[in-house]
Amino acid sequence: MGKRIVVLDYGSGNLRSAERALERAGADVTVTADLAAAAGADGLVVPGVGAFAACMAGIEALGAGAVIADRVAAGRPVLGICVGMQVLFEHGDEHGVVTKGLGLLPGGVRKLPARRLPHMGWNTVDAPAGSVLLAGLPAGSRFYFVHSYGVTDVAGLVAAGATVTTAHHGADFVAVVERGPLSAAQFHPEKSADSGAALLRNWLATVD
């Protein structure tokens, strides 16, 4: 039996592709909206695609915010992917409408200051020494992104004790954030070929 991972089904996200990628990385994966399963799993994955506000509405309708926060407070691993990363922050600003996030990481999500949006396709990341998720990956490793919004206050996250990997599209933005049991990626590991598979294996190695 592999490590028991729940991919949280709150109505948003690439659930099956994330499930398959985690299974290939050696996990025993369940895709479910069951909060008891999410609370009890060895590791919890919070996916998300589309709009910040819609993802938060889905999480709130399910009542999943408290489960995610309780896991982090207890030191139990959580991995956010794409908008599942963004909702971990304090707020998202889309089209001038600010939506409250889960507040587990400091800062907010806003439109990237780039001429071409969405930022879609392969991009390299700049991983600092000490990144667990990107350990062993060569410099210049590429990951698959699809997003128009991101977190650009890298300094604020670093000041809060996070390990931050950046990418660049119009400005530097957060590609991966790691703080204690909470990890998140703006790109899609499940669509990022060997680099994404290595990241998922590294994350699973942190799951007890």
PDB file of C-alpha atoms in Angstrom:
ATOM      1  CA  MET A   1       0.000   0.000   0.000  1.00  0.00           C
ATOM      2  CA  GLY A   2       1.263   3.451  -0.901  1.00  0.00           C
ATOM      3  CA  LYS A   3       0.733   6.552   1.145  1.00  0.00           C
ATOM      4  CA  ARG A   4      -2.965   7.410   1.392  1.00  0.00           C
ATOM      5  CA  ILE A   5      -3.591  10.604  -0.546  1.00  0.00           C
ATOM      6  CA  VAL A   6      -6.937  12.348  -0.952  1.00  0.00           C
ATOM      7  CA  VAL A   7      -7.527  14.664  -3.917  1.00  0.00           C
ATOM      8  CA  LEU A   8     -10.250  16.974  -2.663  1.00  0.00           C
ATOM      9  CA  ASP A   9     -13.266  17.080  -4.970  1.00  0.00           C
ATOM     10  CA  TYR A  10     -15.034  20.385  -4.350  1.00  0.00           C
ATOM     11  CA  GLY A  11     -16.185  20.828  -7.935  1.00  0.00           C
ATOM     12  CA  SER A  12     -13.030  22.253  -9.502  1.00  0.00           C
ATOM     13  CA  GLY A  13      -9.788  20.920 -10.825  1.00  0.00           C
ATOM     14  CA  ASN A  14      -8.108  18.364 -13.006  1.00  0.00           C
ATOM     15  CA  LEU A  15      -9.059  15.595 -10.645  1.00  0.00           C
ATOM     16  CA  ARG A  16      -8.418  12.528 -12.776  1.00  0.00           C
ATOM     17  CA  SER A  17      -5.122  13.684 -14.227  1.00  0.00           C
ATOM     18  CA  ALA A  18      -3.913  14.580 -10.726  1.00  0.00           C
ATOM     19  CA  GLU A  19      -5.100  11.185  -9.473  1.00  0.00           C
ATOM     20  CA  ARG A  20      -3.248   9.329 -12.231  1.00  0.00           C
ATOM     21  CA  ALA A  21      -0.038  11.336 -11.754  1.00  0.00           C
ATOM     22  CA  LEU A  22      -0.017  10.658  -8.013  1.00  0.00           C
ATOM     23  CA  GLU A  23      -0.693   6.960  -8.593  1.00  0.00           C
ATOM     24  CA  ARG A  24       2.247   6.820 -10.998  1.00  0.00           C
ATOM     25  CA  ALA A  25       4.354   8.425  -8.256  1.00  0.00           C
ATOM     26  CA  GLY A  26       3.435   5.546  -5.955  1.00  0.00           C
ATOM     27  CA  ALA A  27       0.500   6.861  -3.920  1.00  0.00           C
ATOM     28  CA  ASP A  28      -2.784   5.187  -2.998  1.00  0.00           C
ATOM     29  CA  VAL A  29      -5.165   7.906  -4.226  1.00  0.00           C
ATOM     30  CA  THR A  30      -8.831   8.626  -3.527  1.00  0.00           C
ATOM     31  CA  VAL A  31     -10.741  11.459  -5.219  1.00  0.00           C
ATOM     32  CA  THR A  32     -13.540  12.439  -2.865  1.00  0.00           C
ATOM     33  CA  ALA A  33     -15.597  15.240  -1.307  1.00  0.00           C
ATOM     34  CA  ASP A  34     -15.686  13.318   1.994  1.00  0.00           C
ATOM     35  CA  LEU A  35     -14.253  15.639   4.653  1.00  0.00           C
ATOM     36  CA  ALA A  36     -13.506  12.823   7.097  1.00  0.00           C
ATOM     37  CA  ALA A  37     -11.376  11.149   4.421  1.00  0.00           C
ATOM     38  CA  ALA A  38      -9.662  14.473   3.676  1.00  0.00           C
ATOM     39  CA  ALA A  39      -8.931  14.986   7.362  1.00  0.00           C
ATOM     40  CA  GLY A  40      -7.652  11.457   7.879  1.00  0.00           C
ATOM     41  CA  ALA A  41      -5.511  10.989   4.780  1.00  0.00           C
ATOM     42  CA  ASP A  42      -1.731  10.891   4.993  1.00  0.00           C
ATOM     43  CA  GLY A  43      -1.627  13.754   2.472  1.00  0.00           C
ATOM     44  CA  LEU A  44      -4.270  16.091   1.033  1.00  0.00           C
ATOM     45  CA  VAL A  45      -4.153  17.612  -2.460  1.00  0.00           C
ATOM     46  CA  VAL A  46      -6.233  20.740  -3.135  1.00  0.00           C
ATOM     47  CA  PRO A  47      -6.597  21.179  -6.925  1.00  0.00           C
ATOM     48  CA  GLY A  48      -8.242  24.083  -8.704  1.00  0.00           C
ATOM     49  CA  VAL A  49      -8.804  25.586 -12.137  1.00  0.00           C
ATOM     50  CA  GLY A  50     -10.682  28.652 -13.329  1.00  0.00           C
ATOM     51  CA  ALA A  51     -11.614  31.593 -11.138  1.00  0.00           C
ATOM     52  CA  PHE A  52     -10.462  32.215  -7.578  1.00  0.00           C
ATOM     53  CA  ALA A  53     -13.979  33.211  -6.474  1.00  0.00           C
ATOM     54  CA  ALA A  54     -15.565  30.073  -7.929  1.00  0.00           C
ATOM     55  CA  CYS A  55     -12.990  27.832  -6.254  1.00  0.00           C
ATOM     56  CA  MET A  56     -13.514  29.536  -2.894  1.00  0.00           C
ATOM     57  CA  ALA A  57     -17.287  29.163  -3.318  1.00  0.00           C
ATOM     58  CA  GLY A  58     -16.836  25.431  -3.902  1.00  0.00           C
ATOM     59  CA  ILE A  59     -14.579  25.043  -0.859  1.00  0.00           C
ATOM     60  CA  GLU A  60     -17.020  26.988   1.313  1.00  0.00           C
ATOM     61  CA  ALA A  61     -20.048  25.037   0.044  1.00  0.00           C
ATOM     62  CA  LEU A  62     -18.293  21.821   1.033  1.00  0.00           C
ATOM     63  CA  GLY A  63     -17.089  23.251   4.354  1.00  0.00           C
ATOM     64  CA  ALA A  64     -13.549  22.182   3.487  1.00  0.00           C
ATOM     65  CA  GLY A  65     -11.678  25.308   4.609  1.00  0.00           C
ATOM     66  CA  ALA A  66     -11.543  24.239   8.244  1.00  0.00           C
ATOM     67  CA  VAL A  67     -10.262  20.767   7.311  1.00  0.00           C
ATOM     68  CA  ILE A  68      -7.437  22.249   5.250  1.00  0.00           C
ATOM     69  CA  ALA A  69      -6.545  24.744   8.008  1.00  0.00           C
ATOM     70  CA  ASP A  70      -6.694  22.076  10.728  1.00  0.00           C
ATOM     71  CA  ARG A  71      -4.341  19.811   8.776  1.00  0.00           C
ATOM     72  CA  VAL A  72      -1.804  22.621   8.399  1.00  0.00           C
ATOM     73  CA  ALA A  73      -2.087  23.550  12.083  1.00  0.00           C
ATOM     74  CA  ALA A  74      -1.470  19.910  13.009  1.00  0.00           C
ATOM     75  CA  GLY A  75       1.580  19.676  10.735  1.00  0.00           C
ATOM     76  CA  ARG A  76      -0.066  17.286   8.274  1.00  0.00           C
ATOM     77  CA  PRO A  77       0.858  17.637   4.574  1.00  0.00           C
ATOM     78  CA  VAL A  78      -1.273  19.648   2.153  1.00  0.00           C
ATOM     79  CA  LEU A  79      -0.400  20.310  -1.512  1.00  0.00           C
ATOM     80  CA  GLY A  80      -2.218  23.033  -3.464  1.00  0.00           C
ATOM     81  CA  ILE A  81      -2.154  23.026  -7.277  1.00  0.00           C
ATOM     82  CA  CYS A  82      -2.856  26.000  -9.590  1.00  0.00           C
ATOM     83  CA  VAL A  83      -5.904  27.850  -8.205  1.00  0.00           C
ATOM     84  CA  GLY A  84      -5.692  25.354  -5.338  1.00  0.00           C
ATOM     85  CA  MET A  85      -2.469  27.189  -4.489  1.00  0.00           C
ATOM     86  CA  GLN A  86      -3.998  30.627  -4.926  1.00  0.00           C
ATOM     87  CA  VAL A  87      -6.887  30.039  -2.500  1.00  0.00           C
ATOM     88  CA  LEU A  88      -4.364  29.351   0.275  1.00  0.00           C
ATOM     89  CA  PHE A  89      -3.555  33.074   0.303  1.00  0.00           C
ATOM     90  CA  GLU A  90      -5.450  35.874   2.045  1.00  0.00           C
ATOM     91  CA  HIS A  91      -7.395  37.159  -0.948  1.00  0.00           C
ATOM     92  CA  GLY A  92      -7.768  37.120  -4.724  1.00  0.00           C
ATOM     93  CA  ASP A  93      -8.448  40.219  -6.824  1.00  0.00           C
ATOM     94  CA  GLU A  94     -10.164  39.367 -10.126  1.00  0.00           C
ATOM     95  CA  HIS A  95     -11.757  42.034 -12.330  1.00  0.00           C
ATOM     96  CA  GLY A  96     -11.710  44.457  -9.391  1.00  0.00           C
ATOM     97  CA  VAL A  97     -13.605  42.056  -7.129  1.00  0.00           C
ATOM     98  CA  VAL A  98     -11.695  40.953  -4.032  1.00  0.00           C
ATOM     99  CA  THR A  99     -12.554  37.506  -2.672  1.00  0.00           C
ATOM    100  CA  LYS A 100     -11.338  36.301   0.700  1.00  0.00           C
ATOM    101  CA  GLY A 101      -9.075  33.264   0.574  1.00  0.00           C
ATOM    102  CA  LEU A 102      -8.195  30.689   3.226  1.00  0.00           C
ATOM    103  CA  GLY A 103      -5.508  32.930   4.707  1.00  0.00           C
ATOM    104  CA  LEU A 104      -2.977  30.151   5.330  1.00  0.00           C
ATOM    105  CA  LEU A 105      -0.281  32.105   3.484  1.00  0.00           C
ATOM    106  CA  PRO A 106       0.281  35.873   3.590  1.00  0.00           C
ATOM    107  CA  GLY A 107      -0.430  37.995   0.533  1.00  0.00           C
ATOM    108  CA  GLY A 108      -2.860  38.164  -2.327  1.00  0.00           C
ATOM    109  CA  VAL A 109      -3.418  37.008  -5.890  1.00  0.00           C
ATOM    110  CA  ARG A 110      -3.721  39.523  -8.700  1.00  0.00           C
ATOM    111  CA  LYS A 111      -3.489  39.760 -12.463  1.00  0.00           C
ATOM    112  CA  LEU A 112       0.031  39.286 -13.758  1.00  0.00           C
ATOM    113  CA  PRO A 113       1.524  42.479 -15.255  1.00  0.00           C
ATOM    114  CA  ALA A 114       2.176  40.833 -18.611  1.00  0.00           C
ATOM    115  CA  ARG A 115       1.155  41.870 -22.110  1.00  0.00           C
ATOM    116  CA  ARG A 116       0.234  38.323 -23.043  1.00  0.00           C
ATOM    117  CA  LEU A 117      -2.287  36.509 -20.877  1.00  0.00           C
ATOM    118  CA  PRO A 118      -3.006  33.828 -20.022  1.00  0.00           C
ATOM    119  CA  HIS A 119       0.507  32.639 -19.255  1.00  0.00           C
ATOM    120  CA  MET A 120       0.107  29.288 -20.940  1.00  0.00           C
ATOM    121  CA  GLY A 121       2.754  26.720 -21.721  1.00  0.00           C
ATOM    122  CA  TRP A 122       6.168  25.654 -20.503  1.00  0.00           C
ATOM    123  CA  ASN A 123       8.344  27.915 -18.389  1.00  0.00           C
ATOM    124  CA  THR A 124      11.477  27.493 -16.323  1.00  0.00           C
ATOM    125  CA  VAL A 125      11.554  28.101 -12.587  1.00  0.00           C
ATOM    126  CA  ASP A 126      14.239  29.497 -10.290  1.00  0.00           C
ATOM    127  CA  ALA A 127      14.396  27.196  -7.269  1.00  0.00           C
ATOM    128  CA  PRO A 128      16.333  28.273  -4.175  1.00  0.00           C
ATOM    129  CA  ALA A 129      18.631  25.980  -2.248  1.00  0.00           C
ATOM    130  CA  GLY A 130      16.512  24.287   0.372  1.00  0.00           C
ATOM    131  CA  SER A 131      13.475  23.577  -1.795  1.00  0.00           C
ATOM    132  CA  VAL A 132      12.229  20.114  -0.886  1.00  0.00           C
ATOM    133  CA  LEU A 133       9.760  19.820  -3.746  1.00  0.00           C
ATOM    134  CA  LEU A 134      12.369  20.649  -6.382  1.00  0.00           C
ATOM    135  CA  ALA A 135      15.275  18.770  -4.792  1.00  0.00           C
ATOM    136  CA  GLY A 136      17.359  16.892  -7.343  1.00  0.00           C
ATOM    137  CA  LEU A 137      15.849  18.686 -10.337  1.00  0.00           C
ATOM    138  CA  PRO A 138      18.381  20.340 -12.657  1.00  0.00           C
ATOM    139  CA  ALA A 139      18.521  24.100 -13.131  1.00  0.00           C
ATOM    140  CA  GLY A 140      16.302  25.151 -16.007  1.00  0.00           C
ATOM    141  CA  SER A 141      13.667  22.487 -15.363  1.00  0.00           C
ATOM    142  CA  ARG A 142      10.421  23.397 -17.111  1.00  0.00           C
ATOM    143  CA  PHE A 143       6.841  23.117 -15.891  1.00  0.00           C
ATOM    144  CA  TYR A 144       3.448  23.614 -17.535  1.00  0.00           C
ATOM    145  CA  PHE A 145       1.509  26.747 -16.552  1.00  0.00           C
ATOM    146  CA  VAL A 146      -2.021  27.929 -17.405  1.00  0.00           C
ATOM    147  CA  HIS A 147      -2.990  31.088 -15.513  1.00  0.00           C
ATOM    148  CA  SER A 148      -3.489  34.842 -15.725  1.00  0.00           C
ATOM    149  CA  TYR A 149      -3.254  35.587 -11.997  1.00  0.00           C
ATOM    150  CA  GLY A 150      -0.504  34.976  -9.510  1.00  0.00           C
ATOM    151  CA  VAL A 151       1.289  36.028  -6.335  1.00  0.00           C
ATOM    152  CA  THR A 152       4.049  38.565  -6.912  1.00  0.00           C
ATOM    153  CA  ASP A 153       4.918  39.519  -3.309  1.00  0.00           C
ATOM    154  CA  VAL A 154       7.805  37.085  -3.031  1.00  0.00           C
ATOM    155  CA  ALA A 155       9.553  39.110  -0.302  1.00  0.00           C
ATOM    156  CA  GLY A 156       6.506  38.964   1.965  1.00  0.00           C
ATOM    157  CA  LEU A 157       6.385  35.187   1.760  1.00  0.00           C
ATOM    158  CA  VAL A 158      10.109  34.826   2.408  1.00  0.00           C
ATOM    159  CA  ALA A 159       9.758  37.130   5.414  1.00  0.00           C
ATOM    160  CA  ALA A 160       7.014  34.825   6.694  1.00  0.00           C
ATOM    161  CA  GLY A 161       9.409  31.880   6.633  1.00  0.00           C
ATOM    162  CA  ALA A 162       8.424  30.310   3.334  1.00  0.00           C
ATOM    163  CA  THR A 163      10.764  28.800   0.757  1.00  0.00           C
ATOM    164  CA  VAL A 164       9.746  30.373  -2.547  1.00  0.00           C
ATOM    165  CA  THR A 165      10.521  29.260  -6.093  1.00  0.00           C
ATOM    166  CA  THR A 166       9.824  31.894  -8.737  1.00  0.00           C
ATOM    167  CA  ALA A 167       9.082  31.997 -12.443  1.00  0.00           C
ATOM    168  CA  HIS A 168       8.865  35.040 -14.706  1.00  0.00           C
ATOM    169  CA  HIS A 169       6.069  36.240 -16.966  1.00  0.00           C
ATOM    170  CA  GLY A 170       5.818  40.015 -17.038  1.00  0.00           C
ATOM    171  CA  ALA A 171       7.175  39.938 -13.474  1.00  0.00           C
ATOM    172  CA  ASP A 172       8.577  37.428 -11.034  1.00  0.00           C
ATOM    173  CA  PHE A 173       5.762  35.434  -9.450  1.00  0.00           C
ATOM    174  CA  VAL A 174       5.462  32.527  -7.054  1.00  0.00           C
ATOM    175  CA  ALA A 175       5.756  29.181  -8.853  1.00  0.00           C
ATOM    176  CA  VAL A 176       6.181  27.019  -5.737  1.00  0.00           C
ATOM    177  CA  VAL A 177       5.788  27.894  -2.069  1.00  0.00           C
ATOM    178  CA  GLU A 178       6.781  25.632   0.815  1.00  0.00           C
ATOM    179  CA  ARG A 179       6.161  26.410   4.478  1.00  0.00           C
ATOM    180  CA  GLY A 180       6.066  23.591   7.010  1.00  0.00           C
ATOM    181  CA  PRO A 181       3.403  21.046   6.036  1.00  0.00           C
ATOM    182  CA  LEU A 182       1.942  23.379   3.398  1.00  0.00           C
ATOM    183  CA  SER A 183       3.247  23.130  -0.170  1.00  0.00           C
ATOM    184  CA  ALA A 184       1.785  24.545  -3.356  1.00  0.00           C
ATOM    185  CA  ALA A 185       2.561  24.935  -7.046  1.00  0.00           C
ATOM    186  CA  GLN A 186       1.127  27.464  -9.498  1.00  0.00           C
ATOM    187  CA  PHE A 187       1.885  25.159 -12.426  1.00  0.00           C
ATOM    188  CA  HIS A 188       0.328  21.748 -13.066  1.00  0.00           C
ATOM    189  CA  PRO A 189       2.724  18.982 -11.945  1.00  0.00           C
ATOM    190  CA  GLU A 190       0.397  16.403 -13.502  1.00  0.00           C
ATOM    191  CA  LYS A 191       0.937  18.024 -16.926  1.00  0.00           C
ATOM    192  CA  SER A 192       4.657  18.698 -16.481  1.00  0.00           C
ATOM    193  CA  ALA A 193       6.126  15.377 -17.669  1.00  0.00           C
ATOM    194  CA  ASP A 194       9.242  14.136 -15.849  1.00  0.00           C
ATOM    195  CA  SER A 195       9.780  17.362 -13.887  1.00  0.00           C
ATOM    196  CA  GLY A 196       6.249  17.246 -12.513  1.00  0.00           C
ATOM    197  CA  ALA A 197       6.560  13.565 -11.671  1.00  0.00           C
ATOM    198  CA  ALA A 198       9.765  14.269  -9.742  1.00  0.00           C
ATOM    199  CA  LEU A 199       8.036  17.055  -7.788  1.00  0.00           C
ATOM    200  CA  LEU A 200       5.166  14.734  -6.825  1.00  0.00           C
ATOM    201  CA  ARG A 201       7.610  12.039  -5.713  1.00  0.00           C
ATOM    202  CA  ASN A 202       9.462  14.614  -3.613  1.00  0.00           C
ATOM    203  CA  TRP A 203       6.195  15.720  -2.022  1.00  0.00           C
ATOM    204  CA  LEU A 204       5.135  12.141  -1.294  1.00  0.00           C
ATOM    205  CA  ALA A 205       8.489  11.605   0.439  1.00  0.00           C
ATOM    206  CA  THR A 206       7.437  14.280   2.976  1.00  0.00           C
ATOM    207  CA  VAL A 207       4.162  12.473   3.713  1.00  0.00           C
ATOM    208  CA  ASP A 208       4.352  10.184   6.749  1.00  0.00           C
TER     209      ASP A 208
END
